[in-house]
mmCIF file of C-alpha atoms and ligand atoms in Angstrom:
data_model
loop_
_atom_site.group_PDB
_atom_site.id
_atom_site.type_symbol
_atom_site.label_atom_id
_atom_site.label_comp_id
_atom_site.label_asym_id
_atom_site.label_seq_id
_atom_site.Cartn_x
_atom_site.Cartn_y
_atom_site.Cartn_z
ATOM 1 C CA MET H 1 -136.451 -153.188 -132.479
ATOM 2 C CA GLU H 2 -136.588 -151.204 -135.694
ATOM 3 C CA ILE H 3 -138.202 -147.818 -136.353
ATOM 4 C CA ARG H 4 -139.100 -147.272 -139.994
ATOM 5 C CA PRO H 5 -140.400 -144.067 -141.650
ATOM 6 C CA THR H 6 -143.677 -144.392 -143.595
ATOM 7 C CA GLY H 7 -142.257 -142.443 -146.541
ATOM 8 C CA ALA H 8 -144.923 -139.737 -146.083
ATOM 9 C CA ALA H 9 -144.189 -136.324 -144.539
ATOM 10 C CA LEU H 10 -144.840 -137.829 -141.127
ATOM 11 C CA GLY H 11 -145.205 -141.154 -139.385
ATOM 12 C CA MET H 12 -142.940 -143.972 -138.312
ATOM 13 C CA GLU H 13 -143.614 -147.642 -137.645
ATOM 14 C CA VAL H 14 -142.074 -149.509 -134.751
ATOM 15 C CA ILE H 15 -141.290 -153.106 -135.621
ATOM 16 C CA GLY H 16 -140.222 -156.024 -133.491
ATOM 17 C CA VAL H 17 -141.526 -154.942 -130.094
ATOM 18 C CA ASP H 18 -144.042 -156.642 -127.822
ATOM 19 C CA PHE H 19 -145.630 -154.017 -125.613
ATOM 20 C CA ARG H 20 -146.992 -156.651 -123.235
ATOM 21 C CA LYS H 21 -143.466 -156.890 -121.860
ATOM 22 C CA PRO H 22 -141.405 -154.246 -120.054
ATOM 23 C CA LEU H 23 -139.185 -152.265 -122.431
ATOM 24 C CA PRO H 24 -135.525 -151.498 -121.846
ATOM 25 C CA LEU H 25 -134.994 -147.816 -121.049
ATOM 26 C CA GLN H 26 -133.015 -147.268 -124.247
ATOM 27 C CA GLU H 27 -135.879 -148.513 -126.434
ATOM 28 C CA ARG H 28 -138.373 -146.392 -124.517
ATOM 29 C CA GLU H 29 -136.305 -143.321 -125.172
ATOM 30 C CA ALA H 30 -135.875 -144.209 -128.880
ATOM 31 C CA ILE H 31 -139.651 -144.565 -129.237
ATOM 32 C CA ARG H 32 -140.328 -141.260 -127.518
ATOM 33 C CA GLN H 33 -137.797 -139.519 -129.751
ATOM 34 C CA ALA H 34 -139.382 -141.095 -132.838
ATOM 35 C CA LEU H 35 -142.777 -139.686 -131.860
ATOM 36 C CA LEU H 36 -141.276 -136.221 -131.387
ATOM 37 C CA GLN H 37 -139.428 -136.451 -134.669
ATOM 38 C CA SER H 38 -142.123 -137.909 -136.895
ATOM 39 C CA GLY H 39 -145.411 -136.753 -135.322
ATOM 40 C CA VAL H 40 -147.150 -140.126 -135.683
ATOM 41 C CA LEU H 41 -145.915 -143.456 -134.405
ATOM 42 C CA PHE H 42 -147.561 -146.829 -134.772
ATOM 43 C CA VAL H 43 -146.998 -150.482 -134.121
ATOM 44 C CA ARG H 44 -149.032 -153.330 -135.584
ATOM 45 C CA GLY H 45 -150.232 -156.558 -134.080
ATOM 46 C CA GLN H 46 -150.456 -155.649 -130.400
ATOM 47 C CA LEU H 47 -153.456 -157.009 -128.577
ATOM 48 C CA LEU H 48 -153.154 -155.391 -125.189
ATOM 49 C CA ASP H 49 -155.522 -155.615 -122.275
ATOM 50 C CA GLU H 50 -156.650 -152.439 -120.542
ATOM 51 C CA ARG H 51 -153.831 -152.391 -118.029
ATOM 52 C CA GLN H 52 -151.157 -153.033 -120.669
ATOM 53 C CA PHE H 53 -152.610 -150.289 -122.853
ATOM 54 C CA VAL H 54 -152.512 -147.784 -120.001
ATOM 55 C CA ASP H 55 -148.932 -148.854 -119.187
ATOM 56 C CA PHE H 56 -148.003 -148.321 -122.844
ATOM 57 C CA ALA H 57 -149.423 -144.789 -122.856
ATOM 58 C CA ARG H 58 -147.640 -143.998 -119.589
ATOM 59 C CA LEU H 59 -144.314 -144.590 -121.334
ATOM 60 C CA PHE H 60 -144.926 -141.153 -122.847
ATOM 61 C CA GLY H 61 -146.059 -139.232 -119.761
ATOM 62 C CA GLU H 62 -148.860 -138.652 -117.282
ATOM 63 C CA LEU H 63 -152.350 -139.287 -118.607
ATOM 64 C CA GLU H 64 -155.145 -136.717 -118.794
ATOM 65 C CA SER H 65 -158.403 -137.428 -117.040
ATOM 66 C CA TYR H 66 -161.544 -137.063 -119.099
ATOM 67 C CA GLY H 67 -164.285 -134.640 -118.060
ATOM 68 C CA SER H 68 -167.445 -135.947 -116.402
ATOM 69 C CA THR H 69 -169.425 -135.548 -119.651
ATOM 70 C CA MET H 70 -167.393 -138.507 -120.943
ATOM 71 C CA ASN H 71 -168.102 -140.733 -117.903
ATOM 72 C CA LYS H 72 -170.471 -143.008 -119.734
ATOM 73 C CA PHE H 73 -167.858 -143.750 -122.394
ATOM 74 C CA LEU H 74 -164.950 -144.565 -120.088
ATOM 75 C CA LYS H 75 -163.891 -148.195 -119.853
ATOM 76 C CA ALA H 76 -165.405 -149.682 -116.671
ATOM 77 C CA GLY H 77 -162.697 -149.907 -114.017
ATOM 78 C CA HIS H 78 -160.188 -148.098 -116.303
ATOM 79 C CA PRO H 79 -161.080 -144.389 -116.272
ATOM 80 C CA ASP H 80 -157.922 -143.521 -118.256
ATOM 81 C CA ILE H 81 -159.424 -145.232 -121.303
ATOM 82 C CA LEU H 82 -162.051 -143.483 -123.427
ATOM 83 C CA VAL H 83 -163.991 -145.685 -125.855
ATOM 84 C CA LEU H 84 -164.561 -144.465 -129.430
ATOM 85 C CA SER H 85 -167.131 -146.567 -131.238
ATOM 86 C CA ASN H 86 -170.189 -146.673 -133.455
ATOM 87 C CA ILE H 87 -171.465 -149.808 -131.680
ATOM 88 C CA ILE H 88 -174.866 -149.700 -129.973
ATOM 89 C CA GLU H 89 -175.530 -152.228 -127.207
ATOM 90 C CA ASP H 90 -179.041 -152.595 -125.767
ATOM 91 C CA GLY H 91 -179.960 -149.305 -127.381
ATOM 92 C CA ASN H 92 -176.998 -147.421 -125.870
ATOM 93 C CA PRO H 93 -173.861 -146.245 -127.667
ATOM 94 C CA VAL H 94 -170.797 -147.917 -126.129
ATOM 95 C CA GLY H 95 -168.470 -145.059 -127.059
ATOM 96 C CA VAL H 96 -168.059 -141.627 -128.603
ATOM 97 C CA ALA H 97 -169.417 -142.094 -132.125
ATOM 98 C CA ASP H 98 -168.106 -138.910 -133.752
ATOM 99 C CA ALA H 99 -164.367 -139.397 -133.886
ATOM 100 C CA GLY H 100 -163.868 -135.955 -135.492
ATOM 101 C CA GLU H 101 -164.439 -135.887 -139.239
ATOM 102 C CA TYR H 102 -162.923 -132.437 -139.596
ATOM 103 C CA TRP H 103 -159.265 -131.432 -139.375
ATOM 104 C CA HIS H 104 -158.329 -130.670 -135.778
ATOM 105 C CA THR H 105 -155.766 -131.016 -133.042
ATOM 106 C CA ASP H 106 -157.086 -132.401 -129.814
ATOM 107 C CA ARG H 107 -157.879 -129.834 -127.146
ATOM 108 C CA SER H 108 -156.129 -126.847 -128.740
ATOM 109 C CA TYR H 109 -158.775 -124.734 -126.915
ATOM 110 C CA VAL H 110 -157.150 -125.082 -123.473
ATOM 111 C CA PRO H 111 -153.963 -123.408 -122.193
ATOM 112 C CA LYS H 112 -152.280 -126.796 -121.772
ATOM 113 C CA PRO H 113 -153.375 -128.955 -124.705
ATOM 114 C CA ALA H 114 -152.636 -132.677 -124.574
ATOM 115 C CA TRP H 115 -149.255 -133.537 -126.046
ATOM 116 C CA SER H 116 -150.263 -136.859 -127.506
ATOM 117 C CA SER H 117 -153.352 -138.952 -128.103
ATOM 118 C CA CYS H 118 -153.114 -142.686 -128.401
ATOM 119 C CA LEU H 119 -155.504 -145.146 -130.059
ATOM 120 C CA HIS H 120 -155.613 -148.922 -129.851
ATOM 121 C CA ALA H 121 -157.675 -150.572 -132.594
ATOM 122 C CA ILE H 122 -159.863 -153.272 -131.061
ATOM 123 C CA GLU H 123 -162.325 -153.636 -133.955
ATOM 124 C CA VAL H 124 -161.817 -152.212 -137.458
ATOM 125 C CA PRO H 125 -164.703 -151.934 -139.943
ATOM 126 C CA HIS H 126 -164.218 -153.461 -143.398
ATOM 127 C CA ALA H 127 -165.908 -153.203 -146.766
ATOM 128 C CA ASP H 128 -167.259 -156.430 -148.295
ATOM 129 C CA ASP H 129 -164.078 -156.804 -150.350
ATOM 130 C CA GLY H 130 -161.941 -156.713 -147.179
ATOM 131 C CA THR H 131 -160.724 -153.089 -147.499
ATOM 132 C CA PRO H 132 -160.393 -151.507 -144.052
ATOM 133 C CA LEU H 133 -162.669 -148.495 -143.472
ATOM 134 C CA GLY H 134 -162.495 -145.605 -141.037
ATOM 135 C CA ASP H 135 -158.941 -144.506 -141.917
ATOM 136 C CA THR H 136 -157.451 -141.593 -140.009
ATOM 137 C CA GLU H 137 -155.529 -138.846 -141.801
ATOM 138 C CA PHE H 138 -152.655 -136.934 -140.209
ATOM 139 C CA SER H 139 -150.982 -133.821 -141.521
ATOM 140 C CA SER H 140 -147.532 -132.567 -140.545
ATOM 141 C CA MET H 141 -147.595 -129.011 -139.280
ATOM 142 C CA ILE H 142 -143.788 -128.981 -139.260
ATOM 143 C CA ALA H 143 -143.778 -129.710 -143.002
ATOM 144 C CA ALA H 144 -146.537 -127.118 -143.472
ATOM 145 C CA ALA H 145 -144.633 -124.431 -141.540
ATOM 146 C CA LYS H 146 -141.515 -125.122 -143.633
ATOM 147 C CA ALA H 147 -143.450 -124.909 -146.903
ATOM 148 C CA LEU H 148 -145.171 -121.581 -146.191
ATOM 149 C CA PRO H 149 -144.254 -118.829 -148.641
ATOM 150 C CA LEU H 150 -141.749 -116.569 -146.860
ATOM 151 C CA ALA H 151 -143.903 -113.434 -146.838
ATOM 152 C CA LEU H 152 -146.837 -115.355 -145.379
ATOM 153 C CA ARG H 153 -144.585 -117.018 -142.810
ATOM 154 C CA ALA H 154 -143.223 -113.627 -141.716
ATOM 155 C CA ARG H 155 -146.780 -112.401 -141.270
ATOM 156 C CA LEU H 156 -147.832 -115.467 -139.265
ATOM 157 C CA ASP H 157 -144.792 -115.222 -136.996
ATOM 158 C CA LYS H 158 -146.330 -112.089 -135.460
ATOM 159 C CA LEU H 159 -149.893 -113.386 -135.072
ATOM 160 C CA SER H 160 -151.905 -115.446 -132.605
ATOM 161 C CA ALA H 161 -155.219 -117.217 -133.010
ATOM 162 C CA TRP H 162 -158.137 -117.757 -130.678
ATOM 163 C CA HIS H 163 -159.118 -121.401 -130.091
ATOM 164 C CA GLU H 164 -162.485 -122.270 -128.637
ATOM 165 C CA TYR H 165 -164.533 -125.423 -128.086
ATOM 166 C CA VAL H 166 -168.043 -123.991 -128.591
ATOM 167 C CA PHE H 167 -167.072 -122.878 -132.050
ATOM 168 C CA ARG H 168 -167.437 -126.462 -133.210
ATOM 169 C CA PHE H 169 -169.933 -127.940 -130.790
ATOM 170 C CA THR H 170 -173.424 -126.910 -129.866
ATOM 171 C CA ASP H 171 -173.067 -127.785 -126.178
ATOM 172 C CA LYS H 172 -173.363 -124.278 -124.812
ATOM 173 C CA ASN H 173 -173.260 -125.551 -121.229
ATOM 174 C CA ASN H 174 -169.563 -126.146 -121.270
ATOM 175 C CA SER H 175 -167.570 -123.566 -119.398
ATOM 176 C CA MET H 176 -164.394 -123.548 -121.446
ATOM 177 C CA PRO H 177 -163.525 -119.953 -122.162
ATOM 178 C CA GLY H 178 -161.038 -120.529 -125.002
ATOM 179 C CA VAL H 179 -157.453 -119.391 -125.314
ATOM 180 C CA SER H 180 -155.065 -117.769 -127.767
ATOM 181 C CA HIS H 181 -151.959 -119.517 -129.086
ATOM 182 C CA PRO H 182 -149.272 -118.357 -131.529
ATOM 183 C CA LEU H 183 -149.985 -119.229 -135.164
ATOM 184 C CA ILE H 184 -146.422 -120.482 -135.478
ATOM 185 C CA LEU H 185 -145.886 -122.528 -132.340
ATOM 186 C CA PRO H 186 -142.355 -123.479 -131.367
ATOM 187 C CA HIS H 187 -142.858 -127.120 -130.380
ATOM 188 C CA PRO H 188 -142.548 -127.042 -126.567
ATOM 189 C CA MET H 189 -140.239 -130.071 -126.510
ATOM 190 C CA THR H 190 -138.210 -129.794 -129.729
ATOM 191 C CA LYS H 191 -138.607 -126.090 -130.619
ATOM 192 C CA ALA H 192 -139.483 -127.054 -134.216
ATOM 193 C CA PRO H 193 -141.803 -124.366 -135.676
ATOM 194 C CA CYS H 194 -145.318 -125.800 -136.181
ATOM 195 C CA LEU H 195 -148.221 -124.199 -138.011
ATOM 196 C CA TYR H 196 -150.762 -124.160 -135.178
ATOM 197 C CA VAL H 197 -154.190 -123.519 -136.586
ATOM 198 C CA ASN H 198 -157.011 -126.004 -137.078
ATOM 199 C CA LYS H 199 -160.431 -125.913 -138.633
ATOM 200 C CA GLY H 200 -162.003 -127.696 -135.670
ATOM 201 C CA PHE H 201 -161.226 -125.206 -132.947
ATOM 202 C CA THR H 202 -159.529 -122.078 -134.304
ATOM 203 C CA HIS H 203 -162.118 -119.353 -134.062
ATOM 204 C CA ARG H 204 -160.347 -116.249 -135.299
ATOM 205 C CA ILE H 205 -156.988 -114.566 -135.765
ATOM 206 C CA VAL H 206 -156.355 -112.113 -132.964
ATOM 207 C CA ASP H 207 -155.974 -108.411 -133.891
ATOM 208 C CA LEU H 208 -157.152 -108.779 -137.491
ATOM 209 C CA PRO H 209 -160.427 -107.351 -138.822
ATOM 210 C CA ASP H 210 -163.132 -110.042 -139.215
ATOM 211 C CA ALA H 211 -162.953 -110.408 -142.978
ATOM 212 C CA GLU H 212 -159.160 -110.581 -143.013
ATOM 213 C CA SER H 213 -159.143 -113.082 -140.166
ATOM 214 C CA THR H 214 -161.664 -115.319 -141.952
ATOM 215 C CA ALA H 215 -159.807 -115.140 -145.252
ATOM 216 C CA LEU H 216 -156.450 -115.967 -143.648
ATOM 217 C CA MET H 217 -157.918 -118.862 -141.684
ATOM 218 C CA GLU H 218 -159.521 -120.320 -144.811
ATOM 219 C CA GLU H 219 -156.201 -120.045 -146.644
ATOM 220 C CA LEU H 220 -154.358 -121.794 -143.794
ATOM 221 C CA PHE H 221 -156.956 -124.561 -143.381
ATOM 222 C CA GLU H 222 -156.586 -125.359 -147.083
ATOM 223 C CA PHE H 223 -152.808 -125.152 -146.960
ATOM 224 C CA ALA H 224 -152.532 -127.417 -143.897
ATOM 225 C CA LYS H 225 -154.261 -130.355 -145.579
ATOM 226 C CA ARG H 226 -152.155 -130.438 -148.755
ATOM 227 C CA PRO H 227 -151.562 -134.048 -149.794
ATOM 228 C CA GLU H 228 -147.783 -133.710 -149.503
ATOM 229 C CA PHE H 229 -148.119 -133.114 -145.741
ATOM 230 C CA VAL H 230 -150.517 -136.021 -145.131
ATOM 231 C CA TYR H 231 -150.164 -139.615 -143.980
ATOM 232 C CA ARG H 232 -153.328 -141.729 -144.135
ATOM 233 C CA HIS H 233 -153.426 -144.589 -141.663
ATOM 234 C CA LYS H 234 -155.272 -147.743 -142.673
ATOM 235 C CA TRP H 235 -156.137 -149.478 -139.454
ATOM 236 C CA GLN H 236 -155.608 -153.105 -138.596
ATOM 237 C CA LYS H 237 -156.967 -154.756 -135.495
ATOM 238 C CA GLY H 238 -154.230 -154.625 -132.865
ATOM 239 C CA ASP H 239 -152.675 -151.344 -134.033
ATOM 240 C CA LEU H 240 -151.343 -148.974 -131.418
ATOM 241 C CA LEU H 241 -150.898 -145.451 -132.762
ATOM 242 C CA LEU H 242 -149.992 -142.141 -131.165
ATOM 243 C CA TRP H 243 -149.734 -138.652 -132.528
ATOM 244 C CA ASP H 244 -148.193 -135.410 -131.375
ATOM 245 C CA ASN H 245 -150.894 -132.731 -131.111
ATOM 246 C CA TYR H 246 -148.423 -129.846 -131.366
ATOM 247 C CA SER H 247 -146.844 -130.856 -134.661
ATOM 248 C CA THR H 248 -149.800 -132.492 -136.433
ATOM 249 C CA GLN H 249 -153.479 -132.267 -137.093
ATOM 250 C CA HIS H 250 -155.789 -135.145 -137.894
ATOM 251 C CA ARG H 251 -159.255 -136.164 -138.957
ATOM 252 C CA ALA H 252 -161.369 -139.295 -139.021
ATOM 253 C CA THR H 253 -162.459 -140.107 -142.571
ATOM 254 C CA GLY H 254 -165.624 -142.044 -141.618
ATOM 255 C CA GLY H 255 -167.308 -143.964 -144.432
ATOM 256 C CA TYR H 256 -168.584 -146.975 -142.477
ATOM 257 C CA ALA H 257 -171.849 -147.822 -140.743
ATOM 258 C CA LEU H 258 -173.270 -150.713 -138.717
ATOM 259 C CA PRO H 259 -173.063 -153.641 -139.096
ATOM 260 C CA GLN H 260 -169.480 -152.514 -139.852
ATOM 261 C CA ARG H 261 -168.164 -152.048 -136.318
ATOM 262 C CA ARG H 262 -165.404 -149.730 -135.162
ATOM 263 C CA LEU H 263 -164.070 -149.910 -131.618
ATOM 264 C CA MET H 264 -161.034 -147.948 -130.438
ATOM 265 C CA TRP H 265 -159.598 -147.394 -127.001
ATOM 266 C CA ARG H 266 -158.070 -143.997 -126.443
ATOM 267 C CA THR H 267 -155.701 -142.560 -123.869
ATOM 268 C CA THR H 268 -154.455 -138.994 -123.774
ATOM 269 C CA ILE H 269 -151.029 -137.873 -122.633
ATOM 270 C CA GLN H 270 -150.661 -134.574 -120.816
ATOM 271 C CA GLY H 271 -148.872 -131.682 -122.399
ATOM 272 C CA VAL H 272 -147.296 -128.475 -121.152
ATOM 273 C CA PRO H 273 -148.714 -124.952 -120.959
ATOM 274 C CA LEU H 274 -148.141 -123.257 -124.323
ATOM 275 C CA GLN H 275 -147.347 -119.871 -122.821
HETATM 276 C C1 OGA Z 1 -159.426 -138.671 -131.656
HETATM 277 C C2 OGA Z 1 -159.702 -138.678 -133.088
HETATM 278 C C3 OGA Z 1 -159.892 -140.047 -135.066
HETATM 279 C C4 OGA Z 1 -160.292 -141.426 -135.421
HETATM 280 O O1 OGA Z 1 -159.515 -139.736 -131.026
HETATM 281 O O2 OGA Z 1 -159.071 -137.599 -131.143
HETATM 282 O O3 OGA Z 1 -159.748 -137.638 -133.687
HETATM 283 O O4 OGA Z 1 -160.152 -141.779 -136.607
HETATM 284 N N1 OGA Z 1 -159.855 -139.878 -133.667
HETATM 285 O O5 OGA Z 1 -160.761 -142.159 -134.530
HETATM 286 MN MN1 MN Z 2 -159.009 -135.980 -132.421
#
């Protein structure tokens, strides 16, 4: 087994492993450490069935269960797997169609956000010339925290932000109250300082007047997506990819439509309470 950096600010590729077979403990630990270190980890050419995919995700921890609103998009007989897809079958979408075309970290609006989210590419859309479509971008919030101008960093060290789900979505029936998290989050497992703010779910900066809060958030949203912090993943069928939601943010880039089909299986790995 080899673990190779992508050359970008984040991301590593695991080479020479077949995840259909049990892994030696030492390799499991090396893979887990690589995810913590690099924020994004992927392996090409794995065509797992549902059970193997769930077993793969469980190498990294307990899985989160999806809320009942997602029931119709869970894989039949495998409720740990959420389907992301633009495919319509018999008039019904087979999965969640909006994969999140805005920068976000998954579930930052709960006290115990998921540590990691994991995607397995089952079908990847392509342009007519064979170029894969539907890339996903990831940005390193460890690199961002390190690159902050010192005066700004000192200011952020003292501040928290309010994260809320309804900010982004119109479903007012959900009962998630939101939560505040530090703007500079010590990674709960590695202690690495992470810039923890995301356009998707960060609603306001606590204790700042409205205008100042909005201006600071806009500045940080722009900062966090600087090209030097970003790795853009071009999907291939059979990819397995995980990311660390504490040290990264991500967005789907879209740009495909039926008959170009995208089908991803997703599992989510539980995190720890952030305070
Ligand atoms: C997600 C997500 C992006 C993509 O599954 O949380 O943001 O490109 N996916 O599918
Ligand atoms: Mn997401």
